[in-house]
Short mmCIF file of C-alpha atoms in Angstrom, two decimals:
data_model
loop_
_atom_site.label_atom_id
_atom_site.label_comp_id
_atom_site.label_asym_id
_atom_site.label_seq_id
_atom_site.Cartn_x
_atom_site.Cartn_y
_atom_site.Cartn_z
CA UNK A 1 4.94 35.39 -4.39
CA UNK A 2 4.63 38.29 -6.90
CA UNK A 3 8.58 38.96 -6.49
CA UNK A 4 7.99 41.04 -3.45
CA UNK A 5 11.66 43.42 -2.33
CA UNK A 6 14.09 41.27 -0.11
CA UNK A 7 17.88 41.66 0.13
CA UNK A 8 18.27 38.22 -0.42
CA UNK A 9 19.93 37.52 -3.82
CA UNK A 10 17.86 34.77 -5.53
CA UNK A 11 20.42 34.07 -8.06
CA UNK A 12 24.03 35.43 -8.48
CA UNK A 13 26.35 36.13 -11.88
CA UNK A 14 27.48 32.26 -12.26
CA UNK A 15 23.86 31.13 -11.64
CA UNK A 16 23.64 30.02 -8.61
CA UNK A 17 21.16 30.29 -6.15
CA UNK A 18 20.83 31.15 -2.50
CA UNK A 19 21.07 28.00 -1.21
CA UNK A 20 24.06 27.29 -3.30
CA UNK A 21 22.24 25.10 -5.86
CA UNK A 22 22.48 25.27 -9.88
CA UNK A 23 19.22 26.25 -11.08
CA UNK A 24 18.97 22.46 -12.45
CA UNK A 25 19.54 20.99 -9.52
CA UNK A 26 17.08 19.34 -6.65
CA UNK A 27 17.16 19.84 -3.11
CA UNK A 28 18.69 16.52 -0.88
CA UNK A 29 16.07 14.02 -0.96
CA UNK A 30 15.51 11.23 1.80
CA UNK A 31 12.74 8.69 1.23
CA UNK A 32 11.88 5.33 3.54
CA UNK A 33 8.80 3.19 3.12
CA UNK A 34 7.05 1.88 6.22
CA UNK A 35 8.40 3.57 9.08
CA UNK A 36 4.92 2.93 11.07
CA UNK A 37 3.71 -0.39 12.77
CA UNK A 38 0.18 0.61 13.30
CA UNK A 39 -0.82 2.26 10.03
CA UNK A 40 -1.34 -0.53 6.82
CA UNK A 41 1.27 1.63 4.95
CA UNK A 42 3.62 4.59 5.53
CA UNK A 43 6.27 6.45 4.45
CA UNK A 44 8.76 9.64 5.70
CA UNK A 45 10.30 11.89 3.53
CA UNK A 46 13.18 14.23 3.91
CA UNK A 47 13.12 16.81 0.83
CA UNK A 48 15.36 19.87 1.55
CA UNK A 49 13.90 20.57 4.89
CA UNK A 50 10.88 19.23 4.59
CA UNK A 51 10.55 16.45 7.26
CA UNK A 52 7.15 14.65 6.25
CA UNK A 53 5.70 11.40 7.65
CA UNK A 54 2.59 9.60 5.75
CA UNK A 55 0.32 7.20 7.37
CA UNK A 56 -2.22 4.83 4.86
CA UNK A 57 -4.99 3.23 6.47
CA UNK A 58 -7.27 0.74 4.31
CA UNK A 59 -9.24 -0.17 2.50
CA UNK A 60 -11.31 -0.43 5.67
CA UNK A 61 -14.77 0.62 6.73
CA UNK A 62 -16.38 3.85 5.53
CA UNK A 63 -17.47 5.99 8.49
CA UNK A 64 -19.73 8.13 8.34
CA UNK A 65 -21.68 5.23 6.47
CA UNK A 66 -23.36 7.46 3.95
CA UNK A 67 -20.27 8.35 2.51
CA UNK A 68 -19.30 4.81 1.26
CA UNK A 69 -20.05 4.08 -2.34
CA UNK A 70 -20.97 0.77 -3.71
CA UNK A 71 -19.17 1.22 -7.04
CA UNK A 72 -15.59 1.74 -5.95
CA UNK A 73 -13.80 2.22 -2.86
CA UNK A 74 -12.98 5.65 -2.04
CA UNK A 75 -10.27 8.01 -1.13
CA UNK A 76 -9.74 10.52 1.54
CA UNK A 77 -6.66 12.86 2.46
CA UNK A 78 -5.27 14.83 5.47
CA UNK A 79 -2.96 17.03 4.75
CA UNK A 80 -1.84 18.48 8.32
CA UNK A 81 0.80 21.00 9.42
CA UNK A 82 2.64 20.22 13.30
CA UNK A 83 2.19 23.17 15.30
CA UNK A 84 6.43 23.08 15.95
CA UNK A 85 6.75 22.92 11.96
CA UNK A 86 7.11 26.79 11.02
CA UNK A 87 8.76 29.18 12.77
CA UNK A 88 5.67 30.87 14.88
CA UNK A 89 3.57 27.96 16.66
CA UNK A 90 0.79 27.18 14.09
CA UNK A 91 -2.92 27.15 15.20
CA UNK A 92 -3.29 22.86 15.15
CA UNK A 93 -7.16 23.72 13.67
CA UNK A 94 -7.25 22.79 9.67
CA UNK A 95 -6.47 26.19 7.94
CA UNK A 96 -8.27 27.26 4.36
CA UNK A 97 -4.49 26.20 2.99
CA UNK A 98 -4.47 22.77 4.34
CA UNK A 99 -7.95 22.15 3.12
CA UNK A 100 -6.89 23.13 0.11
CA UNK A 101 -3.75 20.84 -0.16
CA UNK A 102 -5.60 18.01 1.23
CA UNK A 103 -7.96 18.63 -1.83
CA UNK A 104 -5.45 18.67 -4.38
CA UNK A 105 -3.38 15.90 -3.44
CA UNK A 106 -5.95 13.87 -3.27
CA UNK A 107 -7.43 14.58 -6.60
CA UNK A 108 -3.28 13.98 -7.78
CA UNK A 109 -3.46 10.39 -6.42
CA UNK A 110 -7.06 9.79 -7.46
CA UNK A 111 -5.78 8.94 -11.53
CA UNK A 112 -3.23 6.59 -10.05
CA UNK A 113 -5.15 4.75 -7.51
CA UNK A 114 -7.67 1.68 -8.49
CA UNK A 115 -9.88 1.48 -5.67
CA UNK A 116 -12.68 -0.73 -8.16
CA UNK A 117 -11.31 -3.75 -6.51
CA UNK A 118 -12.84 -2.48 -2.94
CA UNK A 119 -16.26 -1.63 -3.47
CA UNK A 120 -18.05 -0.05 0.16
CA UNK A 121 -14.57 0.92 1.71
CA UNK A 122 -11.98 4.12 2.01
CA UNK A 123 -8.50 4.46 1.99
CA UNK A 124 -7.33 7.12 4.33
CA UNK A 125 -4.07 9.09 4.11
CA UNK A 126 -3.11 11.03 6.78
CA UNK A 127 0.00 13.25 5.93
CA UNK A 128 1.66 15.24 9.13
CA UNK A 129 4.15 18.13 8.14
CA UNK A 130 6.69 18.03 10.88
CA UNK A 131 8.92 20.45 9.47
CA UNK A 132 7.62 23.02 6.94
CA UNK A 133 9.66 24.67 4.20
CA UNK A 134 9.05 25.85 0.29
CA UNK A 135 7.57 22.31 -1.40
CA UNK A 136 6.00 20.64 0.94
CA UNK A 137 2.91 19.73 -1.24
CA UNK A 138 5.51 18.05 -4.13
CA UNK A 139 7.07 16.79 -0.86
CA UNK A 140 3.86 15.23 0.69
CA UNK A 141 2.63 13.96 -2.45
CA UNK A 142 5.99 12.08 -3.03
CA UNK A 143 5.50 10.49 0.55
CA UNK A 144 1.28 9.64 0.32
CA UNK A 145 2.51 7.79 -3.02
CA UNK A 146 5.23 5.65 -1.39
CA UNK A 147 2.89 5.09 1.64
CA UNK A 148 -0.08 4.20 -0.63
CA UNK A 149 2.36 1.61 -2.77
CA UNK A 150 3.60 0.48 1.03
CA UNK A 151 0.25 -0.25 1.74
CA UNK A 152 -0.58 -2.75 -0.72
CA UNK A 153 -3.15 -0.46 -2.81
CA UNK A 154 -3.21 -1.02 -6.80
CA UNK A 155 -2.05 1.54 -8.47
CA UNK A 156 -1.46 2.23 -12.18
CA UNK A 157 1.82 4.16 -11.77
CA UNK A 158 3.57 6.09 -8.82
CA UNK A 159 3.39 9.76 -8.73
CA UNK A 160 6.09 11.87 -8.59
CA UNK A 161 5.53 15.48 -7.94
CA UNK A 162 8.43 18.38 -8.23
CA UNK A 163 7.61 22.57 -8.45
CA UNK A 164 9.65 24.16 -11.29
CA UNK A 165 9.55 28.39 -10.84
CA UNK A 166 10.63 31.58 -12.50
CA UNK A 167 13.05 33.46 -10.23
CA UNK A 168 15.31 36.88 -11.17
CA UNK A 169 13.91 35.96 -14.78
CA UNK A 170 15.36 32.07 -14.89
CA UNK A 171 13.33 29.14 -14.71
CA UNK A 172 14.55 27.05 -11.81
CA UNK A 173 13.81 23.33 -10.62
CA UNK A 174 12.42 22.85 -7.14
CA UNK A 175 11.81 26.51 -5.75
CA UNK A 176 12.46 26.42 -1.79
CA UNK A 177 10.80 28.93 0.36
CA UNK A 178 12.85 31.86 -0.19
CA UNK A 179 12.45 31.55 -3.81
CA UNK A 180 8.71 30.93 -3.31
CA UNK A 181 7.86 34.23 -0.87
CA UNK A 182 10.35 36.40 -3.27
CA UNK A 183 10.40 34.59 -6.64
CA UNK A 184 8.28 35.26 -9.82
CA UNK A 185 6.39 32.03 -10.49
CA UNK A 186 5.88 29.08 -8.51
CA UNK A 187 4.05 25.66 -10.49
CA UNK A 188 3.98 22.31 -8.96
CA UNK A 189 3.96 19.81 -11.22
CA UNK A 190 2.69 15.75 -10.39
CA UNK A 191 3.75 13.38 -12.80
CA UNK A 192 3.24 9.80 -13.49
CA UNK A 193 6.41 8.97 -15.00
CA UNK A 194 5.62 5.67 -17.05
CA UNK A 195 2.64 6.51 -18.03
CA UNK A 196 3.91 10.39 -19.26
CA UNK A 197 0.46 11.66 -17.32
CA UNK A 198 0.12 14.81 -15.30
CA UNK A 199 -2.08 14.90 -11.99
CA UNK A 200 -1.42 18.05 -10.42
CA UNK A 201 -0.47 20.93 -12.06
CA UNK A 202 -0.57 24.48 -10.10
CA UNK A 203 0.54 27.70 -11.00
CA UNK A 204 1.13 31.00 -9.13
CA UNK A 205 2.62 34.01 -10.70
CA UNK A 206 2.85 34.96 -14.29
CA UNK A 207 4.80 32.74 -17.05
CA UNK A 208 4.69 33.36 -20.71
CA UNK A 209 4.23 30.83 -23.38
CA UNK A 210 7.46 29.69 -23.73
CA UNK A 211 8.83 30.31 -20.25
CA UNK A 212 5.50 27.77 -19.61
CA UNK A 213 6.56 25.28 -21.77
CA UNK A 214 9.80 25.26 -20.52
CA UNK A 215 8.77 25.48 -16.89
CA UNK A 216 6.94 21.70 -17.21
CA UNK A 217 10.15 20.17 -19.13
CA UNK A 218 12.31 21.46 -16.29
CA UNK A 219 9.56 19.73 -13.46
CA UNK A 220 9.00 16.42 -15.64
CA UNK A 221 12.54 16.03 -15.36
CA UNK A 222 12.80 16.24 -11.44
CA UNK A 223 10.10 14.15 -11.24
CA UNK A 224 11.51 11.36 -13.66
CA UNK A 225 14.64 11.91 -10.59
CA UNK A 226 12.38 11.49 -7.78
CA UNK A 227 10.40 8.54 -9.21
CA UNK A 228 13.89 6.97 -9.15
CA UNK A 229 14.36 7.59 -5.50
CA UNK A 230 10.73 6.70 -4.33
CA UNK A 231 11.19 3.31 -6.08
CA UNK A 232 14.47 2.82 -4.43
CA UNK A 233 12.46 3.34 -1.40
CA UNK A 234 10.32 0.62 -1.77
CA UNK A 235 13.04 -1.80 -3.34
CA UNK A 236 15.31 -1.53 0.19
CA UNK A 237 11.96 -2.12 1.98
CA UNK A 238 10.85 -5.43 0.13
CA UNK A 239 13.20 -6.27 -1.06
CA UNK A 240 16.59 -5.39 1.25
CA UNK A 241 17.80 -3.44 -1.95
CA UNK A 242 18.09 -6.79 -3.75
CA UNK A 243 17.01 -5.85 -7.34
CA UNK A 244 18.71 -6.46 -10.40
CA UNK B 1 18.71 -11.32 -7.86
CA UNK B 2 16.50 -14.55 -9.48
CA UNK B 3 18.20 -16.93 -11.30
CA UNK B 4 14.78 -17.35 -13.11
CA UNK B 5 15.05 -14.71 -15.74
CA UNK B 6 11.11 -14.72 -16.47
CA UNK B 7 10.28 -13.68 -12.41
CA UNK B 8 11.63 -10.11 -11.59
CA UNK B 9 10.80 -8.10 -8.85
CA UNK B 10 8.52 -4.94 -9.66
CA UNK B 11 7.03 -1.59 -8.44
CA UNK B 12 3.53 -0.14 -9.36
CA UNK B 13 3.87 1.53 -12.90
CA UNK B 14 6.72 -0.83 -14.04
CA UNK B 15 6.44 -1.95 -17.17
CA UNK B 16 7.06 -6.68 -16.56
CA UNK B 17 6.65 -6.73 -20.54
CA UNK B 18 5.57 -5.91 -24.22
CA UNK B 19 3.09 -7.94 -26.44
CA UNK B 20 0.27 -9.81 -26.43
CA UNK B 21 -0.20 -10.98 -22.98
CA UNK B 22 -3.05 -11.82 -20.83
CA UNK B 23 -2.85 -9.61 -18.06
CA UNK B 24 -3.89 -12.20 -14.87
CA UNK B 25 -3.73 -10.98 -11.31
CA UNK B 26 -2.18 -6.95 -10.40
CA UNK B 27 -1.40 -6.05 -13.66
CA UNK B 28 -2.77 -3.95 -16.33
CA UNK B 29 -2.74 -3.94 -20.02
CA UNK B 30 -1.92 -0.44 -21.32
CA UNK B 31 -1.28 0.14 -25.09
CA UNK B 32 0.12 -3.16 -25.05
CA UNK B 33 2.28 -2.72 -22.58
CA UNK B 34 1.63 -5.16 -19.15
CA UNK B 35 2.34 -2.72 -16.08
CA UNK B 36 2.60 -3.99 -12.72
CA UNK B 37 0.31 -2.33 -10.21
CA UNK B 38 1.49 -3.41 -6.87
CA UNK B 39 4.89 -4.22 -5.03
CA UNK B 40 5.81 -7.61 -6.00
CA UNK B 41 7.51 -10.47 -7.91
CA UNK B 42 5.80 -10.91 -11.38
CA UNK B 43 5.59 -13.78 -13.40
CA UNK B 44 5.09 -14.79 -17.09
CA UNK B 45 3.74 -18.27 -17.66
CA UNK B 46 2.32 -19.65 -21.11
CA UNK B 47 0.73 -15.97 -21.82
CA UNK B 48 -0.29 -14.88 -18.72
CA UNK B 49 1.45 -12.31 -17.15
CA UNK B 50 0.91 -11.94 -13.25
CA UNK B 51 2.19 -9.96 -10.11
CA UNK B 52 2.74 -11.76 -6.77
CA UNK B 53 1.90 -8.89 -4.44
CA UNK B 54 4.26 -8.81 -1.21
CA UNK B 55 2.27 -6.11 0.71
CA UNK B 56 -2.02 -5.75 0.81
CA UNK B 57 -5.33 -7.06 2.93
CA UNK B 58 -6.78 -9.68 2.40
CA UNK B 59 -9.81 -9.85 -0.29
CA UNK B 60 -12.66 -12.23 0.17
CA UNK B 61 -13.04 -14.78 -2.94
CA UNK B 62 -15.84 -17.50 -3.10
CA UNK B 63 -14.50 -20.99 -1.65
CA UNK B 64 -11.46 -19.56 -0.10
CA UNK B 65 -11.20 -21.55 3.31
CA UNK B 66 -10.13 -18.75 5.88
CA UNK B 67 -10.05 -18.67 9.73
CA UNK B 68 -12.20 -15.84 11.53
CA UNK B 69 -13.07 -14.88 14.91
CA UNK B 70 -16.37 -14.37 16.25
CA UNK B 71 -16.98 -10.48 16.81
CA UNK B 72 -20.40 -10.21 17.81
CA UNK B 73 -24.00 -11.83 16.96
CA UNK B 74 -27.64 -10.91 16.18
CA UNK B 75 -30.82 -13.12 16.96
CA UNK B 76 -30.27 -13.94 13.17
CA UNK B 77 -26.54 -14.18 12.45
CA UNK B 78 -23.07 -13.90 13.39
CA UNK B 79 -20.53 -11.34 12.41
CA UNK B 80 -16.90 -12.49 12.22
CA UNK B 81 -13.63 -10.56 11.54
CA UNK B 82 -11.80 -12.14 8.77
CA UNK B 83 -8.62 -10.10 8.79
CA UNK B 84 -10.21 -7.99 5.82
CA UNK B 85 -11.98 -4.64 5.30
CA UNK B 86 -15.30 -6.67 5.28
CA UNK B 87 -16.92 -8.32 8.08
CA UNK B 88 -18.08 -11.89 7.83
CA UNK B 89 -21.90 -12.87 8.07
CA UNK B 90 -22.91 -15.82 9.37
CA UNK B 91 -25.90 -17.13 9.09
CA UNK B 92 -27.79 -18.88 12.32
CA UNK B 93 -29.32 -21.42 9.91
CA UNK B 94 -26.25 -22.67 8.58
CA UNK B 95 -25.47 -23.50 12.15
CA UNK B 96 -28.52 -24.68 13.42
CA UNK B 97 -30.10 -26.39 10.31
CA UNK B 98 -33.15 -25.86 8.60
CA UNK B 99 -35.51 -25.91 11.83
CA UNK B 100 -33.55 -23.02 13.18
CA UNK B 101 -36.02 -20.16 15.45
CA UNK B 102 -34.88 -17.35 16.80
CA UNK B 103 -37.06 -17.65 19.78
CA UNK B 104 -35.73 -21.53 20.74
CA UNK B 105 -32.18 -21.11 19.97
CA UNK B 106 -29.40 -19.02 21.58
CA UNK B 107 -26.72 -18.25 19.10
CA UNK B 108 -24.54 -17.92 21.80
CA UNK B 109 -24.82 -21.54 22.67
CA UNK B 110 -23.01 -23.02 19.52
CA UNK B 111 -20.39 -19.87 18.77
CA UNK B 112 -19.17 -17.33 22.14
CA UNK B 113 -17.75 -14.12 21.04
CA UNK B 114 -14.00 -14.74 20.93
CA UNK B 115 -14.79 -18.43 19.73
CA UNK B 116 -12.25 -19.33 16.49
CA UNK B 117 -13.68 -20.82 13.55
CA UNK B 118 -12.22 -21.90 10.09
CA UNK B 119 -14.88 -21.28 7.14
CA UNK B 120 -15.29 -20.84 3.87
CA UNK B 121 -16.48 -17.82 1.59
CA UNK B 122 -19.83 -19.07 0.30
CA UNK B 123 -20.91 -16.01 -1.56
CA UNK B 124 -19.41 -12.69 -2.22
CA UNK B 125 -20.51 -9.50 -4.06
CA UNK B 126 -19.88 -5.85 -4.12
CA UNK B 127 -23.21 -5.29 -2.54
CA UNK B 128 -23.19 -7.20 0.64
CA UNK B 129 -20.54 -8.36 3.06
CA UNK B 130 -18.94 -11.83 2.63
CA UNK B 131 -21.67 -14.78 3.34
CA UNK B 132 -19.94 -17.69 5.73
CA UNK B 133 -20.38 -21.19 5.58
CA UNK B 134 -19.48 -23.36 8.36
CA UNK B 135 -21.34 -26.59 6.66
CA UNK B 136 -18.96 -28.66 5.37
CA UNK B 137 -16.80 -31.55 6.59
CA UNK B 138 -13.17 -30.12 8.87
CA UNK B 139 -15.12 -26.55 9.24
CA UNK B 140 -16.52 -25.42 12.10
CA UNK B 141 -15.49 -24.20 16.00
CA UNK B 142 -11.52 -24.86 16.73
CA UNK B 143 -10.67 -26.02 20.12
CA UNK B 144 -7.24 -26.27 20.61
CA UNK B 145 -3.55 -25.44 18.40
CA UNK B 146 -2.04 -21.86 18.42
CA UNK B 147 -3.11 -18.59 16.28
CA UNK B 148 -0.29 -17.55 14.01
CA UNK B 149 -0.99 -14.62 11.87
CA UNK B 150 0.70 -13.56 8.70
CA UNK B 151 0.62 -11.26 6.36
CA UNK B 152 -2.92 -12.45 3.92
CA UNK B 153 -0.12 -11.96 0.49
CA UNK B 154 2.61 -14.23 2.09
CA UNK B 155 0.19 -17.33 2.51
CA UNK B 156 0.61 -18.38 -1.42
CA UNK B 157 4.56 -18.10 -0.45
CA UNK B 158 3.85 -20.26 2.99
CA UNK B 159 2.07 -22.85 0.86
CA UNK B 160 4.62 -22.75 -1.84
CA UNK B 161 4.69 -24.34 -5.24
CA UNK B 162 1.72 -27.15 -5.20
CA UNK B 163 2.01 -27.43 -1.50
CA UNK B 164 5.78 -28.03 -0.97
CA UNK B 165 6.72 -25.30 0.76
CA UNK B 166 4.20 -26.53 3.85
CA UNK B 167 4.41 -29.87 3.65
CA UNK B 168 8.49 -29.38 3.77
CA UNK B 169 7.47 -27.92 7.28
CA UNK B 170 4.90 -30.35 8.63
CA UNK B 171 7.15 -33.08 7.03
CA UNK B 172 9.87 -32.42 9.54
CA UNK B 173 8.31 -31.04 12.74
CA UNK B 174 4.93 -33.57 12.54
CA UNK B 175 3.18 -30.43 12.77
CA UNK B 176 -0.80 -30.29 11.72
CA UNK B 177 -0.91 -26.40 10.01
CA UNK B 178 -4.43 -25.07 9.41
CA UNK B 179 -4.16 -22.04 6.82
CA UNK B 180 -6.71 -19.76 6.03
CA UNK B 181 -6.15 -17.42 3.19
CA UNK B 182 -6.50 -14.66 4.80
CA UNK B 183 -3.15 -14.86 6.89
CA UNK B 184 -4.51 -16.66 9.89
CA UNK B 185 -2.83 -19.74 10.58
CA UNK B 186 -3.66 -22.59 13.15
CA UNK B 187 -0.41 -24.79 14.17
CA UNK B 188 -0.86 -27.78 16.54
CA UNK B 189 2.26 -29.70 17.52
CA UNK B 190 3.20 -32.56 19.59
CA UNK B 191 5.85 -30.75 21.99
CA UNK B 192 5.86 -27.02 22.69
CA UNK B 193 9.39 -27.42 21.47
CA UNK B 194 8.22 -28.18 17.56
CA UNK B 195 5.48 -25.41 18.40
CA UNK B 196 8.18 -22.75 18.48
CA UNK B 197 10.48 -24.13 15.60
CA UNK B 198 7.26 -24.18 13.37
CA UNK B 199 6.50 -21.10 14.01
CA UNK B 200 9.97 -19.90 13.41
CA UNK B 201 9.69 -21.42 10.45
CA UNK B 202 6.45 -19.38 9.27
CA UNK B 203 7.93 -16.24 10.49
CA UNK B 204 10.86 -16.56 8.25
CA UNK B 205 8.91 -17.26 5.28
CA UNK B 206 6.80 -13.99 6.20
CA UNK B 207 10.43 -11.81 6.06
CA UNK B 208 11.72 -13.10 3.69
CA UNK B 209 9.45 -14.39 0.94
CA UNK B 210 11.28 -12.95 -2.10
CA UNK B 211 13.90 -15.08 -1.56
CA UNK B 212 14.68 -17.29 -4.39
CA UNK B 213 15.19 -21.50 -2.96
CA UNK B 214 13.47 -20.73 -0.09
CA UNK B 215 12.38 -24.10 0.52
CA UNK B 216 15.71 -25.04 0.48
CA UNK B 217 16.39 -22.54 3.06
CA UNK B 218 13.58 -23.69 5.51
CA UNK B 219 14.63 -27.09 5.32
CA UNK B 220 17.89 -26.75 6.13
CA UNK B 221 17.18 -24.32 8.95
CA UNK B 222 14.51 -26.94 10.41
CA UNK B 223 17.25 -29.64 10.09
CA UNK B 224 19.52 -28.22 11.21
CA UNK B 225 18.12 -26.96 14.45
CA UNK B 226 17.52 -30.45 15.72
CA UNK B 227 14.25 -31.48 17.60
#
């Protein structure tokens, strides 16, 4: 980030960029609910090259005990990155980054969620990156929603999530990882699309005002396209695509 | 597609309808909007608006009949699993009657680990895990039929409209079904024959209960199939 020097050109005359997308454009997105037989709900996702799989346990039991709350069921996330996912062999140990993700994407859920209903118990995701690129916090986010719906859990709306960035002075939908190390601005966005909320919003680099504003229009609008295909996930799972 | 125009089939966050509704069960009322919040088949009836949830566990609710298993036992109680994220507490007393002692009576006596019992929810809060009552006439220890277990948000579907969708099944294959809300099921047939039909039967329901006429459908697979 910070538009560091590469030779790779982030975005030619007739705006398009490196991986030959427009700059409105999203990467090729795969979603399919419950993919798992042992975990209560799952999901996989396919988003560019992202390969992600999500695994929902619960409600269930609260161990360690002290943790449980009598008020409301809880919520916990594990956001974790394969060693064979990036290029070098990453240590398997939770790094300050994964904490970090785990954090937010739970806290992005959190406002969907309505864990009232289970007083005393937790819902566990457990997301596993199995093949890393730029995105793969919109990515997992899209998944632990799916996998969360899969699993039975109330929720007040699905979230979608989608970056929008500044690169070679353009705002672009969905930044990949090229964009990401070498571009000017990276924000994820997470978006409840029918209730017009925001759960997650991130941003690194600089924007101004207006490039700002323009920057959450461009990632509301992915998400309102990925909300499409996570429910489309879940219809061809329950219902064998049979929806009118 | 249902032929029913008021029963659709829904995602959390979709909006079933507009107006003055009563929001019932899995839905909730946002600036008057009624938004489903599970996977299911929703339903408007008089004013009620409600979602027929096709994935979840099973929640305990006071006087539901269910069928647990006996996971261990104190000199005071037993604990049973009951297919939910609570465990089920069962009180020696309720077992024993009111002259119940620890020191005279063996729990283990009247209910082995392992043992199956069908009970019902006597008491339930957020505070304490569910409260078991085996005291009641057809409750108690099970001896003999087979354990079928479902998914706990298909049994409404396996019961069907005022009971026709199970008595459609015992109707045909003389089975006796036991169901306990929270997906376990206990099937006792005549021949090991109608054992495996019933339980074909269930099976199909569990796959494919957002199908529209699927009565119908199970009684002309049941037919059809011969004895």
């Amino acid at each position: 980030m910070g538009g560091a020097k590469t030779d790779i050109i982030l975005l030619n005359e007739s705006d398009i960029r490196c991986d030959g997308r427009k700059i409105d454009e999203l990467r090729k997105i795969i979603i399919k609910a419950g993919v798992l037989q042992n975990a209560n709900g799952s999901s996989y996702i396919e988003f560019g090259n992202n390969k992600i799989l999500v695994g929902v346990f619960g409600p269930r039991d609260v161990h360690p005990k002290h943790l449980a709350n009598t008020n409301t069921g809880i919520l916990r996330c594990r956001y974790h990155m394969s060693p064979f996912s990036v290029d070098e062999r990453k240590n398997p140990a939770p790094s300050r980054r994964e904490i970090e993700i785990s954090k937010v994407i739970k806290e992005a859920l959190e406002p969907s969620v309505i864990l009232k209903k289970f007083p005393r118990t937790v819902v566990d995701i457990f997301i596993e990156v199995l093949q890393a690129d730029g995105g793969s916090r919109c990515a997992a986010l899209n998944a632990a929603s799916v996998a969360l719906a899969d699993a039975g859990i109330p929720m007040r709306d699905l979230v979608s999530a989608c970056a929008a960035g500044k690169i070679a002075n353009s705002i672009v939908l969905d930044v990949n990882n090229e964009e990401d190390q070498f571009g000017q601005a990276d924000m994820p966005v997470g978006y409840m699309p029918n209730l017009e909320k925001i759960t997650l919003i991130q941003l690194d680099g600089i924007l101004t005002h207006n490039e700002y504003a323009t920057c959450i229009d461009v990632a509301i609008q992915g998400c309102k396209t990925i909300y499409q295909i996570q429910k489309k996930a879940l219809i061809d799972k329950f219902f064998q695509g049979d929806i009118k | 597609m249902m032929e029913n125009d008021k029963r659709s089939y829904v995602t959390p966050g979709d909006v079933i309808t507009t107006g003055t509704y009563r929001a019932d069960q899995n839905v909730i009322c946002q600036n008057n909007k009624i938004i489903s919040t599970v996977v299911g088949i929703s339903e408007i009836y008089d004013n009620n608006v409600k979602v027929i949830p096709l994935a979840g566990i099973y929640m305990p609710k006071v006087n539901d009949i269910i069928i647990g298993k006996v996971i261990s036992h104190t000199s005071l109680s037993w604990e049973l699993d009951i297919n939910s994220c609570y465990s089920g507490f069962l009180p020696a007393h309720d077992v024993f009657g009111r002259d119940f002692s620890a020191h005279a009576d063996e729990l283990s006596s009247k209910l082995a680990i392992g043992d199956v019992v069908t009970a019902k929810i006597a008491n339930f809060d957020k505070n304490r895990d569910p409260l078991i009552t085996i005291a009641d006439k057809e409750l108690g220890k099970i001896n003999s039929g087979e354990l079928v277990e479902i998914s706990p948000s298909k049994v409404p579907r396996l019961i069907g409209k005022h009971g026709t969708m199970i008595q459609t099944i015992e109707s045909i294959t003389h089975a006796s079904i036991i169901i306990g809300q929270n997906g376990r099921l206990i099937v006792s047939c005549k021949s090991p024959n109608l054992l495996s039909k019933t339980i074909n039967a269930i099976k199909m329901i569990e796959t494919q209960s957002h199908v529209a006429d699927l009565t119908d459908k199970v009684k002309y697979k049941l037919e059809s199939e011969g004895d």
